[in-house]
XYZ file of C-alpha atoms in Angstrom:
598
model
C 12.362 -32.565 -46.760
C 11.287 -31.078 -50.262
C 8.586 -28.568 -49.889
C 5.003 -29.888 -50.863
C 3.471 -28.754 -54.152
C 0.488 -28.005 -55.108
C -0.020 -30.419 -58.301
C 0.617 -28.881 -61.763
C -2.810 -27.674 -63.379
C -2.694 -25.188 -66.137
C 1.528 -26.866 -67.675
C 4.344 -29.121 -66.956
C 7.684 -27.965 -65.453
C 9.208 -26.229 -68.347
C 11.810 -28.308 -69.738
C 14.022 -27.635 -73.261
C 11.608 -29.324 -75.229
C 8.817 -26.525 -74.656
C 6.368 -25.517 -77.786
C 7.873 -21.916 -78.874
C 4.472 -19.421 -79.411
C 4.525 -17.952 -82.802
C 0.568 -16.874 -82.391
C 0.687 -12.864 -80.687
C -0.413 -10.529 -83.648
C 1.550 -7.443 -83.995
C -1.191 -5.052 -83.351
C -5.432 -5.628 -83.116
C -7.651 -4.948 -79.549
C -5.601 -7.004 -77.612
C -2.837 -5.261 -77.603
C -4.229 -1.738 -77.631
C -6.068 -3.166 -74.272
C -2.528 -4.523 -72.714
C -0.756 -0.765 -73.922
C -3.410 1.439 -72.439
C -2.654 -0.921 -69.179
C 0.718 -0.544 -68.793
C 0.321 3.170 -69.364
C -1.980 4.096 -66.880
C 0.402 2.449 -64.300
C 2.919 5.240 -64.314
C 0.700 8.104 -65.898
C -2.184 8.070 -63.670
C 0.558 7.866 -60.545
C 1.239 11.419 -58.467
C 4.537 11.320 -60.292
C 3.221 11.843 -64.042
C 2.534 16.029 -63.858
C 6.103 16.071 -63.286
C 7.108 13.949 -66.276
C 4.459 15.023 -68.090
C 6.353 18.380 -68.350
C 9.388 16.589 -69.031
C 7.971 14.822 -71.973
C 6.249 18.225 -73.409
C 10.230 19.346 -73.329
C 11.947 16.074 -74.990
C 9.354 16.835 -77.693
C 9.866 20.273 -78.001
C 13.172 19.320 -78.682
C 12.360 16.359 -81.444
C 10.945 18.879 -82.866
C 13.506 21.255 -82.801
C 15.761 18.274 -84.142
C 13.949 18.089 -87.281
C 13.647 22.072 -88.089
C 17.350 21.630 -88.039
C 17.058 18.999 -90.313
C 15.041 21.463 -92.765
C 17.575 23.932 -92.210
C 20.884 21.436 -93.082
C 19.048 20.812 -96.198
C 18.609 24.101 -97.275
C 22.031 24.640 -96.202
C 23.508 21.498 -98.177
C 21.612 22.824 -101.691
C 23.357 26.324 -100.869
C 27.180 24.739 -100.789
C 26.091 22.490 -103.898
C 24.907 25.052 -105.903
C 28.283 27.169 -104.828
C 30.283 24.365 -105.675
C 28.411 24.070 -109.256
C 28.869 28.040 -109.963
C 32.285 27.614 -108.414
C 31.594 30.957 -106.125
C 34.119 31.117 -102.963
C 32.141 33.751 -101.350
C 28.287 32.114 -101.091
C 30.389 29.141 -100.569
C 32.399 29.989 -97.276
C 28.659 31.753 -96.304
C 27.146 28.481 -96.633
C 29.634 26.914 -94.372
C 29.515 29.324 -91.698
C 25.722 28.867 -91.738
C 25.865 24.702 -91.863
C 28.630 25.153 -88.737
C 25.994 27.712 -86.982
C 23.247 25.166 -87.635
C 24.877 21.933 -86.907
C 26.361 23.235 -83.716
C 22.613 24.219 -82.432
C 21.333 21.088 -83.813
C 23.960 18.821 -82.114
C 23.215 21.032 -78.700
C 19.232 20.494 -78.939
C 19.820 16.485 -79.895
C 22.168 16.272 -76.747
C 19.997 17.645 -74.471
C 16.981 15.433 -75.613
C 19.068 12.367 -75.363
C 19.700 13.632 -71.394
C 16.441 14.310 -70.682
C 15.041 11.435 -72.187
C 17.470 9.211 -69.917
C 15.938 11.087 -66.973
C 12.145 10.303 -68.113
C 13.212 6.806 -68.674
C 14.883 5.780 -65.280
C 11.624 7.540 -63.618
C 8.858 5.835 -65.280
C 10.815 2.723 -64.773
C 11.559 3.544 -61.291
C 7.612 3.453 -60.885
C 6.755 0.894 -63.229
C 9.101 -1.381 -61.338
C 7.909 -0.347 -57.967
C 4.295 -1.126 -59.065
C 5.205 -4.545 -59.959
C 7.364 -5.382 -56.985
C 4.329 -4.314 -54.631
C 1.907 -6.800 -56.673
C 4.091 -9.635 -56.523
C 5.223 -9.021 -53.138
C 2.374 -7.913 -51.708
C -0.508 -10.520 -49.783
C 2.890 -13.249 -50.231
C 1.341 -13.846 -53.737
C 4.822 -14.212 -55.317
C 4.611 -17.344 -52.734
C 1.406 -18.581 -53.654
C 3.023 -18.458 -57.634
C 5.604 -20.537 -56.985
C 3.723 -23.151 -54.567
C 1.299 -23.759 -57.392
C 3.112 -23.498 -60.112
C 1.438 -21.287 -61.847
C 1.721 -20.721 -65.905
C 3.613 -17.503 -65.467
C 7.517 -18.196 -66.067
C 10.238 -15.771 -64.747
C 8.430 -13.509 -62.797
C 11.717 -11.702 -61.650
C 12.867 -11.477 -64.881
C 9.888 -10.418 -66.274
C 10.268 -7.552 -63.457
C 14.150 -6.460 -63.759
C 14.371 -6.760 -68.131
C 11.290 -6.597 -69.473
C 9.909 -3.794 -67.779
C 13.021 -1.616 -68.603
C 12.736 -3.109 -72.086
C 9.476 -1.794 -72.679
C 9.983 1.749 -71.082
C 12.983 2.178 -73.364
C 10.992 1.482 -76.031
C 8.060 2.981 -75.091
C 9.828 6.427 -75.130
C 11.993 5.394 -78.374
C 9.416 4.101 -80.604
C 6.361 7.033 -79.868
C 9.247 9.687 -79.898
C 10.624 8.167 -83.263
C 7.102 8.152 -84.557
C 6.589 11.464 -83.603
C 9.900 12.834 -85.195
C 8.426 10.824 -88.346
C 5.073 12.756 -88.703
C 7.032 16.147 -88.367
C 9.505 14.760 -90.496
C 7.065 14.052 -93.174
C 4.882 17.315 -92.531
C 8.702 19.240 -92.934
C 9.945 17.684 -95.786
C 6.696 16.472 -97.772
C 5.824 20.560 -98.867
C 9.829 20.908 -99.649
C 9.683 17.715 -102.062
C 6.822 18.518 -103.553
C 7.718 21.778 -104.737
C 11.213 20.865 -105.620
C 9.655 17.507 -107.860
C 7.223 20.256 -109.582
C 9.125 21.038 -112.561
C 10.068 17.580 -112.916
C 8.653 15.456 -115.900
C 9.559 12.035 -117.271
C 10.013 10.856 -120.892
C 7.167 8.607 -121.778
C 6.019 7.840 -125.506
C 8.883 10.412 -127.032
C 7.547 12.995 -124.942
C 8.431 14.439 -121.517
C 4.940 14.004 -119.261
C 4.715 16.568 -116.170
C 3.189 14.876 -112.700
C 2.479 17.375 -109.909
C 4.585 16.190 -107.202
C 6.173 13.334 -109.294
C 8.515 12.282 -106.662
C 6.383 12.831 -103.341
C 3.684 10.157 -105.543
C 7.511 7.912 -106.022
C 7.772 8.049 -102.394
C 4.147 7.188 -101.215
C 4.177 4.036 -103.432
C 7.542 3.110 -102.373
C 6.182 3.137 -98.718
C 2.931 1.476 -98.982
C 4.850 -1.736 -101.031
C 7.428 -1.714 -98.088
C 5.226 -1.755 -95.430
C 3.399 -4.203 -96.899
C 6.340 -7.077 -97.491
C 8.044 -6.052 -94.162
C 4.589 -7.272 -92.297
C 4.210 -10.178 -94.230
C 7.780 -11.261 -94.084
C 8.250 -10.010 -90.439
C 5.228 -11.429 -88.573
C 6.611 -14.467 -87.223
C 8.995 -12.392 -85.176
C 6.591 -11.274 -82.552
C 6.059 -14.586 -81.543
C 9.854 -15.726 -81.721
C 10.931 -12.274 -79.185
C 8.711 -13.393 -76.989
C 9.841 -17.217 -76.644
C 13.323 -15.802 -76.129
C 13.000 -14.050 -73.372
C 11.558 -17.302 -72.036
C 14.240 -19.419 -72.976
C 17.260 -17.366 -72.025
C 15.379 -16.345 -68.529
C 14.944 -20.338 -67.767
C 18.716 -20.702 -69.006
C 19.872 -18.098 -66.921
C 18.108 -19.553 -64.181
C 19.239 -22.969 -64.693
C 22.823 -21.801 -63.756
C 21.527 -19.514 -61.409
C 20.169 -22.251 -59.214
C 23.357 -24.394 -59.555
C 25.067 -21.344 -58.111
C 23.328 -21.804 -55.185
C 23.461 -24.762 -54.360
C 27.087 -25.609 -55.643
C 28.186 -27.726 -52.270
C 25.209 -29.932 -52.938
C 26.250 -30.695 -55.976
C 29.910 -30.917 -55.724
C 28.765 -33.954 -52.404
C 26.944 -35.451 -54.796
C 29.229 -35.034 -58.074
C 26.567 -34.046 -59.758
C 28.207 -31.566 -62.367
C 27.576 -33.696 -65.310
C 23.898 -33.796 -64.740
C 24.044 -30.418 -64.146
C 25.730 -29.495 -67.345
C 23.395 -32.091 -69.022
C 20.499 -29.727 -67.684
C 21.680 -26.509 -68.815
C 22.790 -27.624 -71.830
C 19.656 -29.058 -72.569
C 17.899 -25.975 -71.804
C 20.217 -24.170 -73.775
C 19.077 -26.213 -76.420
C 16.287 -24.200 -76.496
C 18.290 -21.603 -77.124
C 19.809 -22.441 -79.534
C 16.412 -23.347 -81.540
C 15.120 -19.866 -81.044
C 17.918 -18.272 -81.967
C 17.973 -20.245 -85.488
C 14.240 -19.248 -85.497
C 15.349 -15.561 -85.048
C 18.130 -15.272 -87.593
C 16.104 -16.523 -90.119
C 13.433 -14.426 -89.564
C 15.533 -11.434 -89.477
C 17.395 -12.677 -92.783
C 14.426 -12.815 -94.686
C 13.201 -9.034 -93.515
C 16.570 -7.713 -94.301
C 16.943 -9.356 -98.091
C 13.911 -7.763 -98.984
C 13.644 -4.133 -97.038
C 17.606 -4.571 -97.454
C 17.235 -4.854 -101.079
C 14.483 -2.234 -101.425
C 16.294 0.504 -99.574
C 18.855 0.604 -101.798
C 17.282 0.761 -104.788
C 15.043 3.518 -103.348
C 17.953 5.772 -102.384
C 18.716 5.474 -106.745
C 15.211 6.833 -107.100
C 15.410 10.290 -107.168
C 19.148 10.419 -108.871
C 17.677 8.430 -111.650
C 14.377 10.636 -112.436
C 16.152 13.713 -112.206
C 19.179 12.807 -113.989
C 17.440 13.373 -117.631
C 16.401 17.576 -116.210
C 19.770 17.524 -114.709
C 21.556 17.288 -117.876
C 19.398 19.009 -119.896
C 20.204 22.078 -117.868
C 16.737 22.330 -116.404
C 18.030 22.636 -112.336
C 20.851 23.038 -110.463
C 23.160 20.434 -108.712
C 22.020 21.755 -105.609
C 18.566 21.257 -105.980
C 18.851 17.456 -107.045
C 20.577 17.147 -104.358
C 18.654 19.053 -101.748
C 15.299 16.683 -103.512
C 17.397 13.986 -102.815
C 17.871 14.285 -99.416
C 14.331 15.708 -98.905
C 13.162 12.209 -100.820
C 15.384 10.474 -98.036
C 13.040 12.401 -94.903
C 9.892 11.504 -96.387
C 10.929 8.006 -97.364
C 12.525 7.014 -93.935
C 9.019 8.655 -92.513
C 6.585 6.982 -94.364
C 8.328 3.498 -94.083
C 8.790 4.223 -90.186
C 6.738 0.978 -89.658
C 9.545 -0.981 -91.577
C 12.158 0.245 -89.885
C 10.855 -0.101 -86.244
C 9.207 -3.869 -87.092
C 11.816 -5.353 -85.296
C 11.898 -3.068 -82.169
C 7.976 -3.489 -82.052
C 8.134 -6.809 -82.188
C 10.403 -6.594 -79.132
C 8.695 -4.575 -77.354
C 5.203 -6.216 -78.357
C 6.828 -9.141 -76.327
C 7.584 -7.475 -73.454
C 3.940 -5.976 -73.041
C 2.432 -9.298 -73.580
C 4.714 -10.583 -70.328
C 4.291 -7.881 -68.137
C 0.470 -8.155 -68.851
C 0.588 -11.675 -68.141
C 2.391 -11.758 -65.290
C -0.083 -9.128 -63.569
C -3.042 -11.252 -64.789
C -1.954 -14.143 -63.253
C -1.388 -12.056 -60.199
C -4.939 -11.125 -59.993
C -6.209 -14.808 -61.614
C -4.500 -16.059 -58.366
C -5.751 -13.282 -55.527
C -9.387 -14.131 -56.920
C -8.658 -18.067 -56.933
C -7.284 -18.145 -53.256
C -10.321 -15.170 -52.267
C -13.449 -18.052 -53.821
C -11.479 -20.925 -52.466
C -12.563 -21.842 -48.947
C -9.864 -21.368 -46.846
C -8.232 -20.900 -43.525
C -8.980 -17.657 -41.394
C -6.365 -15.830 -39.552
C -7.613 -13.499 -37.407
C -6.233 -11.238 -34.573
C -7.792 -11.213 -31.174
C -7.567 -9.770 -27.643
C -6.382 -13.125 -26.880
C -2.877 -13.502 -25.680
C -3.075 -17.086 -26.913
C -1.992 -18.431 -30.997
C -5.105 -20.672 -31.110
C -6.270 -23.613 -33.604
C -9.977 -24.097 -34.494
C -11.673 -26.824 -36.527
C -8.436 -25.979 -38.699
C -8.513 -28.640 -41.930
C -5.410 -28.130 -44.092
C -6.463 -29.463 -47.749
C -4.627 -29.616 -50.792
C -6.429 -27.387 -53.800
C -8.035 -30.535 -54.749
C -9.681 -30.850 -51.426
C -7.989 -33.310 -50.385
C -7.479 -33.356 -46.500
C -3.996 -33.483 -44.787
C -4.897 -32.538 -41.686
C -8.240 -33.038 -40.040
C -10.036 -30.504 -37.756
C -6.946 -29.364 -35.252
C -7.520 -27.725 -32.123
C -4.616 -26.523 -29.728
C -3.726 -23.411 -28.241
C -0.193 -22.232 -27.519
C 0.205 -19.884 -24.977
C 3.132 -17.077 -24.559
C 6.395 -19.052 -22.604
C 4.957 -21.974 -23.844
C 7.735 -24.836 -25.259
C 5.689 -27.161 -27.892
C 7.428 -29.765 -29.977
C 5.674 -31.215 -33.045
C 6.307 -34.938 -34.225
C 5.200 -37.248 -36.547
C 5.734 -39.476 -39.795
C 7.236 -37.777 -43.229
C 4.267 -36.239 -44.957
C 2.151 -36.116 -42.229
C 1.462 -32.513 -42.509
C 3.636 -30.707 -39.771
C 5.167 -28.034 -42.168
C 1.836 -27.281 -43.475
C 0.622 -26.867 -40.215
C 3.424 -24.266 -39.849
C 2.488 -22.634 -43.362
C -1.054 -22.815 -42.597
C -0.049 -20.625 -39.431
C 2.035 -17.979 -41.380
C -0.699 -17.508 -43.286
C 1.275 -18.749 -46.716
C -0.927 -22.042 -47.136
C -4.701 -21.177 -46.825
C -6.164 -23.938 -48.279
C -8.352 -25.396 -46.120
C -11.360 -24.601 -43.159
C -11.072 -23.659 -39.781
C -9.562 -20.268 -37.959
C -6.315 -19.335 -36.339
C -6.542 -16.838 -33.678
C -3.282 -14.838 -32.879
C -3.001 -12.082 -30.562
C -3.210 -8.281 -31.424
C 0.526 -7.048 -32.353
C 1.858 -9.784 -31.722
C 4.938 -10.707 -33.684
C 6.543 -14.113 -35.222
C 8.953 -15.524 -36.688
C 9.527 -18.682 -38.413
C 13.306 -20.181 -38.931
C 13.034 -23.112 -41.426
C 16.007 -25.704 -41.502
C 18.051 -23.734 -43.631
C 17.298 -19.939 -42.476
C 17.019 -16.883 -45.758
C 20.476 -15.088 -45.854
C 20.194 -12.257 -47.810
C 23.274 -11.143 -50.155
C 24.137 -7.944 -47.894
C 25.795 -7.133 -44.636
C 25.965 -9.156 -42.308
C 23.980 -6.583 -39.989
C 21.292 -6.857 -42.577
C 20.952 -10.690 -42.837
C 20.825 -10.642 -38.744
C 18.013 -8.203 -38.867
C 16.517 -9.475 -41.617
C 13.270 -8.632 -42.508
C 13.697 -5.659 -39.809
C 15.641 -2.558 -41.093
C 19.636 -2.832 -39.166
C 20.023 0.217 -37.787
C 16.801 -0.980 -35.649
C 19.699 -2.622 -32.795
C 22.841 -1.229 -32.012
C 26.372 -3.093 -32.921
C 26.824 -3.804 -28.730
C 23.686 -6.155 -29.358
C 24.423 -7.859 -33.163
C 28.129 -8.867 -31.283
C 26.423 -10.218 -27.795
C 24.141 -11.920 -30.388
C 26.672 -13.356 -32.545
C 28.699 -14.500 -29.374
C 26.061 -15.613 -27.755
C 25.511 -18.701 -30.417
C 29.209 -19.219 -31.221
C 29.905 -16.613 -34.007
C 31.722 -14.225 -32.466
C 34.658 -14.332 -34.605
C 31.799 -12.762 -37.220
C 31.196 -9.712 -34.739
C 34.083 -7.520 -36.430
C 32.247 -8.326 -39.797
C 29.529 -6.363 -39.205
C 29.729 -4.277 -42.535
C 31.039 -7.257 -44.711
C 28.606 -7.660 -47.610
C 28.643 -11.368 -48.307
C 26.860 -14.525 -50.189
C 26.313 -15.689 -46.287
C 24.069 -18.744 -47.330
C 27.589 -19.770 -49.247
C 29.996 -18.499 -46.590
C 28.947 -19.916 -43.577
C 28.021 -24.006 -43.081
C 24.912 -25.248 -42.509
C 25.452 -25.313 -38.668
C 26.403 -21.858 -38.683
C 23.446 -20.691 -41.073
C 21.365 -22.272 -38.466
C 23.276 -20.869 -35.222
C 23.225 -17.628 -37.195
C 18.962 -18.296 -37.119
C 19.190 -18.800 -33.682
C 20.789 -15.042 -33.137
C 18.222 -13.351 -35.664
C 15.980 -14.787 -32.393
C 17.428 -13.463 -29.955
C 17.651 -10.098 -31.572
C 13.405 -9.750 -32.594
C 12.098 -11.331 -29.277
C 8.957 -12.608 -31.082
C 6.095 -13.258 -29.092
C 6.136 -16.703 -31.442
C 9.082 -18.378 -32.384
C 8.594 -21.410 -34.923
C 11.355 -23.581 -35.845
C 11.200 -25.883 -38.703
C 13.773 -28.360 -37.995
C 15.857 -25.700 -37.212
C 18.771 -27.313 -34.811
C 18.990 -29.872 -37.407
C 22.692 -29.265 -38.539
C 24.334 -29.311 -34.963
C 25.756 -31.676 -33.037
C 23.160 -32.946 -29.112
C 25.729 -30.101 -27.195
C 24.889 -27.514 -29.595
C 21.734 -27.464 -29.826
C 21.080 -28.042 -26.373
C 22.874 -24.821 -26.138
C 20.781 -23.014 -28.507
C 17.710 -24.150 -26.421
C 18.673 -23.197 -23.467
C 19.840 -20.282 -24.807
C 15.723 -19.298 -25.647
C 14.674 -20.196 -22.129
C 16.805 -18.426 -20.899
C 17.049 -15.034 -23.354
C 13.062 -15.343 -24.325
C 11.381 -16.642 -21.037
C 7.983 -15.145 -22.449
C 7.988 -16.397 -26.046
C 6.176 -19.053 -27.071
C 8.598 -21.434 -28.992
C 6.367 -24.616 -31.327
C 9.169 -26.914 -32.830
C 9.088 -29.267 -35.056
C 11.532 -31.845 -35.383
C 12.324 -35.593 -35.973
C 14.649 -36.545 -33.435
C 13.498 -37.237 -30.371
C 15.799 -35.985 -28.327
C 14.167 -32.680 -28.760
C 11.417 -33.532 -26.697
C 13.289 -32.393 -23.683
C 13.583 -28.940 -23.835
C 9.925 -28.824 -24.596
C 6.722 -29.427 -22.160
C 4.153 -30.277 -24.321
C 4.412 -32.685 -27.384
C 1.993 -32.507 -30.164
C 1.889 -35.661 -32.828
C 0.181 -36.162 -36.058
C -1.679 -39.333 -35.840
C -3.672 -41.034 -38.947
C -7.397 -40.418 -38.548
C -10.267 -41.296 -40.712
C -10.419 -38.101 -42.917
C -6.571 -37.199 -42.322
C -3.857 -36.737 -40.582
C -5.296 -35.910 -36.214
C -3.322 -33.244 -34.513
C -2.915 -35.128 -30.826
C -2.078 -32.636 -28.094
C -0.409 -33.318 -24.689
């Protein structure tokens, strides 16, 4: 039976004909608000002092990048102006120096490149763990995907877009910084060296203070200015595809799992038909992409390269009138380069902040619609679970609802005591699995209280139990850690149900869910039982995949192994009646569905 939804209210299942969003500015108060967010995260955590001190030495050293940088250009004009007096001895001098330099320069730049590794995998390390405790925490990654809510990807958005934006976190503000030194380095070394310079204008040669630093400044402020209007469409576009691939990658994904489903029904075709159709979308963004990036690069493309002919060209008529040396054109040249590639930092990074504008945009998303749905459930009437002193799991006035108020089941009242055996029938969509929801507290919709005993424990085993991709140790002790029972008990376990050829397999890390049959996922249930001893067992057509023998087996097996756990089934066939005492049945009332006890 398909799990009930709640009904669609903010979009429709997202198919390969979804609108692509082309509407997130680069920059304005919105995004300064969703930054300073995703900062405080990891900086206001008990881990930032110590990475705090690692950032104050990854700049020390980005700064100790571009004083070499200063010093290779000094050293550069030294060899040229050798070259140009053709003197061997200032020469070799110059290239002892530039090895001295570019052998402390490469030893600085490795180190920074280590440390910043280590800075990265921490903050993401605690960025990630902040995430996984919102959407796992309070089962509100369940009440996401029950109601379908607007956020798409949520693991995705989790595992690639949070190490996306670290990365560039850390790249872009340490780029920026090296920029502004960059400039401050390099700006008082072209000025000086452009001072002398003059242009012919009119017949005569007119002096400008600076001429080239002015060149630069007005080469920067016309390429920021096309690279923003050209490159504003690709905020929106990075963010659409890291929609579309995520719902590509998850349209295999899904067909992974379920791949003997679909090979009974031969449904490959429509299967490729799906995926293809989502790739589709793809396909469409990328297009979008390209072009985007096409029209960026013709035009910053085509500037650059003219720019880097600047400074060649103005000095050319002082060069050959004797005025300076080779080695200072050359060392204004590459000091023209450093303030250049600083000022027009902006142009160079679009593409990287558009990126990583995405991935804030996401992650801030994703934890709004986290908290949108804690407040919606926490103003929504709803069920109370409560712990008592009781030793009873009791029922009452409970009305299950849908989030549109309407009422599936009406006003329940039962009690189930420990040792009792309770079997649960009734029609198809009568309500019994959101009963069973209701009591595991992932379906609150509704009025009424549930009472369950102090400490006590549960566990629910659905038709087709969770098998995690681990051990198999793991997946038997599964939520529990595995070194909580000892291998004597996972074996008597395992033979216990009819698995003990899996007892020497212990330590096998397997797809289990894909390994073992659907009679043996279930028998394999059964032992994950018998292991916990919960003081509530709830099976959810559970025995469903074996044969009358079997699973009269498997309930004998809980009298007999669990004499003082209550066990509430639900099932269809009625042969399941016997092992229990009391039957429960849904029964059409006048509001909804009755719950009739017995």
């Amino acid at each position: 039976m398909a799990p009930l939804r709640a009904p669609a209210r903010r979009r429709a299942p997202q198919e390969a004909a979804l609108p692509l969003v082309h509407s997130h500015a680069l920059f304005g108060p919105r995004f300064v608000r969703h930054l300073g967010r995703l900062l405080r995260i990891y900086w206001q955590s008990p881990d930032a002092p110590r990475a705090g001190l690692l950032l104050a030495t990854i700049v020390a050293l980005e700064l100790g990048t571009v004083f070499g940088n200063v010093l290779l250009s000094d050293v550069q004009r030294r060899i040229f102006d050798a070259f140009q007096d053709r003197q061997m001895t200032p020469f070799l001098e110059a290239i002892g120096l530039f090895l001295a330099t570019a052998g402390g320069f490469v030893l600085v730049a490795t180190f920074r490149i280590y440390l910043r590794g280590a800075l990265e995998i921490r903050w993401r390390k605690g960025l990630t763990g902040h995430f996984l405790q919102q959407w796992m925490s309070a089962q509100t990654y369940c009440q996401i995907e029950l109601h379908r809510k607007a956020t798409d990807n949520p693991d995705q958005r989790i595992q690639e877009d949070v190490r996306d934006f670290v990365a560039s976190a850390l790249g872009l503000s340490l780029s920026l910084l090296s920029a502004i030194a960059t400039l401050a380095s390099f700006a008082a070394i072209l000025w000086n060296l452009s001072g002398r310079w003059e242009i012919p204008l009119d017949g005569r040669n007119v002096h400008i203070p600076g001429l080239m630093m002015w060149v630069a400044i007005a080469y920067a402020l016309v390429a920021i200015w096309i690279t923003h209007l050209v490159g504003r469409p690709l905020v929106g576009i990075q963010f659409d595809r890291q929609r579309v691939e995520a719902d590509f990658r998850f349209s295999m994904a899904r067909f992974r799992e379920n791949v003997e489903e679909v090979a009974l029904a031969h449904g490959e075709r429509g299967e490729r038909r799906n995926s293809l159709r989502r790739f589709d979308s793809v396909v469409r963004n990328w297009w979008d992409l390209i072009r985007a990036q096409r029209n960026l690069s013709l035009l910053t493309g085509g500037i650059g390269q003219a720019n880097s002919l600047v400074p060649l060209l103005i000095a050319a008529p002082g060069y050959f009138a004797g005025h300076f040396t080779l080695g200072s054109v050359m060392q204004t040249r590459i000091a023209y380069g450093e303030v250049t590639g600083s000022l027009t930092w902006f142009v160079n990074a679009y593409q990287e902040i558009a990126r990583w504008r995405a991935n804030i945009e996401r992650l801030v998303t994703l934890l709004e619609e986290i908290e949108a749905t804690r407040t919606e459930l926490a103003q929504t009437e709803r069920v109370q679970i409560v712990r008592s002193e009781q030793d009873a799991l009791r029922l009452e006035g409970v009305s299950i609802t849908r989030p549109d108020g309407t009422v599936l089941i009406d006003h329940a009242e039962a009690a189930v005591r420990p040792g009792d055996r309770v079997v649960v029938f009734g029609p198809t969509g009568s309500g019994k699995r959101m009963l069973l929801r209701a009591v595991a507290g992932i379906w609150r919709f509704g009025k009424g209280r549930i009472e369950l005993p102090r400490g006590a424990r549960t566990l629910v085993l659905p038709e087709r139990p969770y098998l995690p991709i681990a051990t198999l140790r793991e997946a038997l002790s599964y939520p529990e850690l595995p070194d909580t029972y000892t291998d004597p008990r996972f074996r008597e376990a395992l033979e216990l149900v009819g698995l003990g050829a899996l007892g020497g397999r212990l330590d096998e890390v397997e797809h289990w869910s894909q390994h073992l049959s659907g009679g043996e996922q279930q028998r394999l249930g059964i032992a994950r039982a018998l292991l916990q001893e919960p003081d509530f067992l709830f099976l959810d057509e559970a025995t469903s995949g074996l044969d009358e023998d079997t699973e009269r087996r498997m309930y004998e097996l809980l009298r007999e192994r669990l004499p003082h756990s209550a066990v509430v089934s639900i099932a269809y066939r009625p042969q399941v009646a016997r092992y229990h005492e009391q039957r429960w049945r849904m029964a059409p009332g006048p509001a909804g569905m009755l719950l009739q006890t017995s």
